[in-house]
Short mmCIF file of C-alpha atoms and ligand atoms in Angstrom, two decimals:
data_model
loop_
_atom_site.label_atom_id
_atom_site.label_comp_id
_atom_site.label_asym_id
_atom_site.label_seq_id
_atom_site.Cartn_x
_atom_site.Cartn_y
_atom_site.Cartn_z
CA MET A 1142 8.14 9.87 -17.47
CA VAL A 1143 7.67 6.81 -15.30
CA ARG A 1144 8.66 6.75 -11.67
CA PHE A 1145 9.45 3.60 -9.80
CA ALA A 1146 7.96 2.42 -6.53
CA GLY A 1147 10.81 0.08 -5.72
CA ILE A 1148 14.10 -1.45 -6.75
CA GLN A 1149 15.77 -4.79 -6.09
CA LYS A 1150 19.38 -4.13 -6.84
CA THR A 1151 20.46 -7.71 -7.50
CA SER A 1152 18.39 -10.68 -8.58
CA LEU A 1153 19.65 -14.07 -9.72
CA ILE A 1154 16.21 -15.45 -10.55
CA ASP A 1155 14.15 -12.83 -12.37
CA PHE A 1156 15.89 -12.91 -15.74
CA PRO A 1157 16.77 -16.42 -16.96
CA ASP A 1158 20.55 -17.00 -16.91
CA ARG A 1159 21.28 -13.37 -16.03
CA ILE A 1160 22.04 -11.20 -13.04
CA SER A 1161 19.60 -8.34 -13.06
CA THR A 1162 18.30 -5.33 -11.25
CA VAL A 1163 14.51 -5.23 -10.90
CA LEU A 1164 12.52 -1.99 -11.03
CA PHE A 1165 8.90 -1.97 -9.84
CA THR A 1166 6.33 0.37 -11.36
CA PRO A 1167 3.38 1.52 -9.22
CA GLY A 1168 -0.28 0.66 -9.86
CA CYS A 1169 -2.06 -2.22 -11.55
CA ASN A 1170 -5.30 -2.76 -13.45
CA LEU A 1171 -5.98 -6.07 -11.67
CA ARG A 1172 -6.68 -7.00 -8.06
CA CYS A 1173 -5.40 -10.54 -7.67
CA PRO A 1174 -6.39 -11.66 -4.16
CA TYR A 1175 -3.02 -13.38 -3.69
CA CYS A 1176 -1.00 -10.32 -4.77
CA TYR A 1177 1.95 -9.72 -2.45
CA ASN A 1178 2.85 -6.40 -4.07
CA TRP A 1179 -0.51 -4.94 -3.10
CA ARG A 1180 1.00 -1.92 -1.39
CA ILE A 1181 2.37 -0.56 -4.65
CA VAL A 1182 -0.84 -1.67 -6.42
CA LEU A 1183 -3.42 -0.12 -4.10
CA GLU A 1184 -1.73 2.74 -2.41
CA PRO A 1185 1.52 3.53 -4.12
CA LYS A 1186 3.31 6.24 -2.28
CA GLY A 1187 6.82 7.52 -2.33
CA PRO A 1188 9.61 7.83 -2.03
CA TYR A 1189 9.72 7.17 -5.74
CA LEU A 1190 12.77 6.70 -7.88
CA SER A 1191 12.83 8.91 -10.96
CA GLU A 1192 14.00 7.55 -14.32
CA LYS A 1193 17.17 9.57 -13.94
CA GLU A 1194 17.87 8.20 -10.46
CA ALA A 1195 17.16 4.65 -11.63
CA LEU A 1196 19.52 5.05 -14.60
CA ASN A 1197 22.26 6.43 -12.36
CA ILE A 1198 21.97 3.40 -10.06
CA LEU A 1199 22.05 1.04 -13.03
CA ARG A 1200 25.13 2.71 -14.49
CA LEU A 1201 26.93 2.37 -11.14
CA ARG A 1202 25.97 -1.30 -10.96
CA ARG A 1203 27.05 -2.17 -14.47
CA ARG A 1204 30.00 -4.19 -13.16
CA PHE A 1205 27.62 -6.54 -11.33
CA ILE A 1206 24.53 -6.71 -13.51
CA ASN A 1207 24.02 -6.91 -17.24
CA SER A 1208 20.26 -6.77 -17.42
CA VAL A 1209 17.20 -4.99 -16.10
CA VAL A 1210 13.77 -6.38 -15.30
CA ILE A 1211 10.79 -4.04 -15.34
CA SER A 1212 8.08 -5.43 -13.09
CA GLY A 1213 5.23 -4.13 -11.01
CA GLY A 1214 2.41 -3.57 -10.35
CA GLU A 1215 1.78 -3.62 -14.06
CA PRO A 1216 4.37 -1.74 -16.13
CA THR A 1217 2.20 -1.44 -19.25
CA ILE A 1218 -0.46 0.71 -17.56
CA HIS A 1219 2.19 3.41 -18.15
CA PRO A 1220 2.35 3.95 -21.93
CA SER A 1221 5.49 6.06 -21.53
CA ILE A 1222 7.41 3.05 -20.18
CA LYS A 1223 8.55 2.50 -23.78
CA PHE A 1224 10.73 5.61 -23.62
CA PHE A 1225 12.49 4.32 -20.53
CA LEU A 1226 12.96 0.90 -22.11
CA LYS A 1227 14.61 2.58 -25.09
CA LYS A 1228 16.99 4.38 -22.74
CA LEU A 1229 17.93 1.02 -21.18
CA LYS A 1230 18.59 -0.44 -24.61
CA ASP A 1231 20.66 2.58 -25.61
CA GLU A 1232 22.73 2.00 -22.46
CA GLY A 1233 23.38 -1.57 -23.57
CA PHE A 1234 21.34 -3.46 -20.97
CA LYS A 1235 19.37 -6.58 -21.76
CA VAL A 1236 15.75 -5.87 -20.87
CA LYS A 1237 12.99 -8.11 -19.56
CA LEU A 1238 9.41 -7.01 -19.09
CA ASP A 1239 6.99 -8.72 -16.69
CA THR A 1240 3.38 -8.15 -17.66
CA ASN A 1241 -0.15 -9.35 -17.04
CA GLY A 1242 -0.80 -8.77 -20.73
CA PHE A 1243 -3.85 -6.53 -20.62
CA PHE A 1244 -2.37 -3.73 -22.74
CA PRO A 1245 -1.19 -5.27 -26.02
CA GLU A 1246 -0.86 -1.93 -27.79
CA THR A 1247 1.63 -0.66 -25.21
CA LEU A 1248 3.44 -4.00 -25.29
CA LYS A 1249 3.78 -3.80 -29.08
CA GLU A 1250 5.30 -0.33 -28.78
CA CYS A 1251 7.75 -1.65 -26.17
CA MET A 1252 8.82 -4.67 -28.16
CA PRO A 1253 11.69 -3.05 -30.09
CA TYR A 1254 13.42 -2.45 -26.76
CA ILE A 1255 12.78 -5.79 -25.01
CA ASP A 1256 14.79 -9.02 -25.05
CA TYR A 1257 12.50 -11.19 -22.98
CA VAL A 1258 8.86 -11.05 -21.85
CA ALA A 1259 7.27 -12.94 -18.96
CA LEU A 1260 3.51 -13.02 -19.43
CA ASP A 1261 1.29 -14.07 -16.53
CA VAL A 1262 -1.14 -16.88 -17.11
CA LYS A 1263 -3.27 -16.53 -14.05
CA THR A 1264 -6.14 -18.93 -14.59
CA ALA A 1265 -8.72 -20.05 -17.16
CA ALA A 1266 -10.37 -17.30 -19.19
CA SER A 1267 -13.69 -17.75 -17.37
CA LYS A 1268 -12.05 -17.17 -13.96
CA TYR A 1269 -10.21 -13.93 -14.70
CA ARG A 1270 -13.16 -12.14 -13.08
CA LEU A 1271 -11.77 -13.42 -9.74
CA LEU A 1272 -8.82 -11.11 -10.38
CA GLY A 1273 -10.96 -8.11 -11.18
CA ALA A 1274 -11.02 -8.39 -14.99
CA ASP A 1275 -14.34 -8.07 -16.83
CA ASN A 1276 -12.89 -8.37 -20.29
CA ILE A 1277 -9.82 -10.32 -21.36
CA ASP A 1278 -9.78 -9.49 -25.08
CA GLY A 1279 -6.55 -7.51 -24.68
CA TYR A 1280 -4.96 -10.36 -22.78
CA LEU A 1281 -5.87 -12.89 -25.46
CA GLU A 1282 -4.37 -10.58 -28.07
CA THR A 1283 -1.13 -10.42 -26.09
CA ILE A 1284 -0.90 -14.22 -26.08
CA ASP A 1285 -1.20 -14.12 -29.85
CA VAL A 1286 1.29 -11.26 -30.25
CA LEU A 1287 3.96 -13.15 -28.28
CA LYS A 1288 3.35 -16.48 -29.99
CA ARG A 1289 3.70 -14.86 -33.41
CA GLY A 1290 6.49 -12.46 -32.48
CA LYS A 1291 10.25 -12.78 -32.56
CA ILE A 1292 10.99 -11.89 -28.94
CA ASP A 1293 11.91 -14.68 -26.55
CA TYR A 1294 9.24 -15.16 -23.91
CA GLU A 1295 7.80 -17.35 -21.25
CA PHE A 1296 4.29 -17.70 -20.01
CA ARG A 1297 4.32 -18.19 -16.28
CA MET A 1298 1.66 -19.35 -13.91
CA THR A 1299 1.68 -19.16 -10.15
CA VAL A 1300 -0.36 -22.16 -9.12
CA VAL A 1301 -2.58 -20.62 -6.47
CA PRO A 1302 -5.18 -23.00 -4.99
CA GLU A 1303 -8.77 -21.89 -5.84
CA ILE A 1304 -7.46 -19.71 -8.68
CA VAL A 1305 -5.85 -22.63 -10.55
CA GLU A 1306 -7.60 -25.96 -10.05
CA GLU A 1307 -7.17 -29.26 -11.79
CA GLU A 1308 -10.41 -28.81 -13.74
CA ASP A 1309 -9.12 -25.49 -15.13
CA LEU A 1310 -6.07 -27.01 -16.78
CA HIS A 1311 -7.77 -27.96 -20.03
CA ASP A 1312 -9.14 -24.43 -20.57
CA ILE A 1313 -5.81 -22.90 -19.60
CA GLY A 1314 -4.00 -25.23 -21.98
CA GLU A 1315 -6.35 -24.38 -24.84
CA MET A 1316 -5.96 -20.66 -24.15
CA ILE A 1317 -2.18 -20.81 -24.54
CA ARG A 1318 -1.93 -23.72 -26.98
CA GLY A 1319 1.22 -23.59 -29.10
CA ALA A 1320 3.22 -21.40 -26.69
CA LYS A 1321 6.88 -22.27 -26.50
CA ARG A 1322 7.44 -22.14 -22.75
CA LEU A 1323 5.29 -22.25 -19.62
CA ALA A 1324 6.85 -21.92 -16.18
CA LEU A 1325 4.82 -23.13 -13.20
CA GLN A 1326 5.65 -21.30 -10.00
CA GLN A 1327 4.82 -22.28 -6.46
CA PHE A 1328 2.52 -19.99 -4.52
CA ILE A 1329 4.11 -18.83 -1.28
CA PRO A 1330 1.48 -17.49 1.11
CA GLY A 1331 2.54 -14.33 2.87
CA ASP A 1332 1.29 -10.79 3.09
CA THR A 1333 -1.43 -11.08 0.44
CA LEU A 1334 -4.00 -8.54 -0.74
CA ASP A 1335 -6.87 -10.73 0.47
CA LYS A 1336 -5.73 -11.90 3.89
CA ARG A 1337 -7.59 -15.20 3.42
CA PHE A 1338 -4.95 -16.17 0.86
CA SER A 1339 -2.15 -15.75 3.38
CA LYS A 1340 -3.51 -18.87 5.11
CA ILE A 1341 -4.11 -21.01 2.03
CA LYS A 1342 -2.05 -24.19 1.88
CA PRO A 1343 -0.03 -24.33 -1.34
CA TYR A 1344 -0.24 -27.32 -3.63
CA SER A 1345 2.31 -30.07 -3.01
CA GLU A 1346 5.19 -30.47 -5.43
CA LYS A 1347 3.61 -33.75 -6.51
CA THR A 1348 0.37 -31.98 -7.48
CA ILE A 1349 2.19 -29.25 -9.39
CA THR A 1350 4.24 -31.89 -11.20
CA ARG A 1351 0.97 -33.56 -12.22
CA PHE A 1352 -0.37 -30.19 -13.46
CA ALA A 1353 2.83 -29.76 -15.47
CA ASP A 1354 2.45 -33.18 -17.06
CA ARG A 1355 -1.06 -32.31 -18.20
CA LEU A 1356 -0.05 -28.91 -19.57
CA ARG A 1357 2.75 -30.46 -21.66
CA GLU A 1358 0.02 -31.52 -24.09
CA TYR A 1359 -0.48 -27.88 -25.05
CA VAL A 1360 2.91 -26.15 -25.02
CA ASP A 1361 6.41 -26.99 -26.21
CA GLU A 1362 8.08 -26.86 -22.81
CA VAL A 1363 6.93 -26.74 -19.18
CA ILE A 1364 9.40 -25.59 -16.53
CA LEU A 1365 8.83 -26.18 -12.82
CA ARG A 1366 9.80 -23.53 -10.29
CA VAL A 1367 8.63 -25.15 -7.09
S1 SF4 B 528 -1.35 -8.52 -11.82
FE1 SF4 B 528 0.40 -8.77 -10.43
S2 SF4 B 528 0.68 -6.76 -9.45
FE2 SF4 B 528 -1.36 -6.76 -10.40
S3 SF4 B 528 -2.73 -7.36 -8.73
FE3 SF4 B 528 -2.18 -9.23 -9.87
S4 SF4 B 528 -0.41 -10.08 -8.78
FE4 SF4 B 528 -0.65 -7.94 -8.10
#
């Protein structure tokens, strides 16, 4: 069974066109320096919400929300998350999964119970080491699985200076070529894992718009969330 490190009872932005409740799983395989959920990544500690408690809250909130987002941390480091996703489906909720994509086998097992996937595109393949990843084979497989699959999805990229630079865009575009949707999200410095990133100046809207224009060469649709 999975236990949850946090809950956001109402979100208008996490599931496109839906009002959702977001559940956060503890732990992550990566160490993105700009991570703002680092407390549940590095040192998850209770109080946790059990599956049963989470389901009870969701049932009580059914009048207000019609969907559930499973986020993290990284939900797919917990192979048993698929059993919880099935329970959500059985209860009639629409389900979205946020993932960094490093565990394609778990993702494939989850797919029967998911309506929407948001896959992180963090940077060019050669720079994933900045996030603590030595090997991105699993991630590349996930890109392929989603592009070939039937589930609606978006790839989403938080445009963090240093991590995503103009000269990376070509490699990023090639890595995700043919994807149907890429959302570019503004980086909001705050309480980040590496404190240096809390002082980094985000890109201007003009710069992100230019990035979007370049990435349109590679994917069907680019959405701006800036
Ligand atoms: S993948 Fe997400 S949760 Fe994990 S370290 Fe990176 S930003 Fe944080």
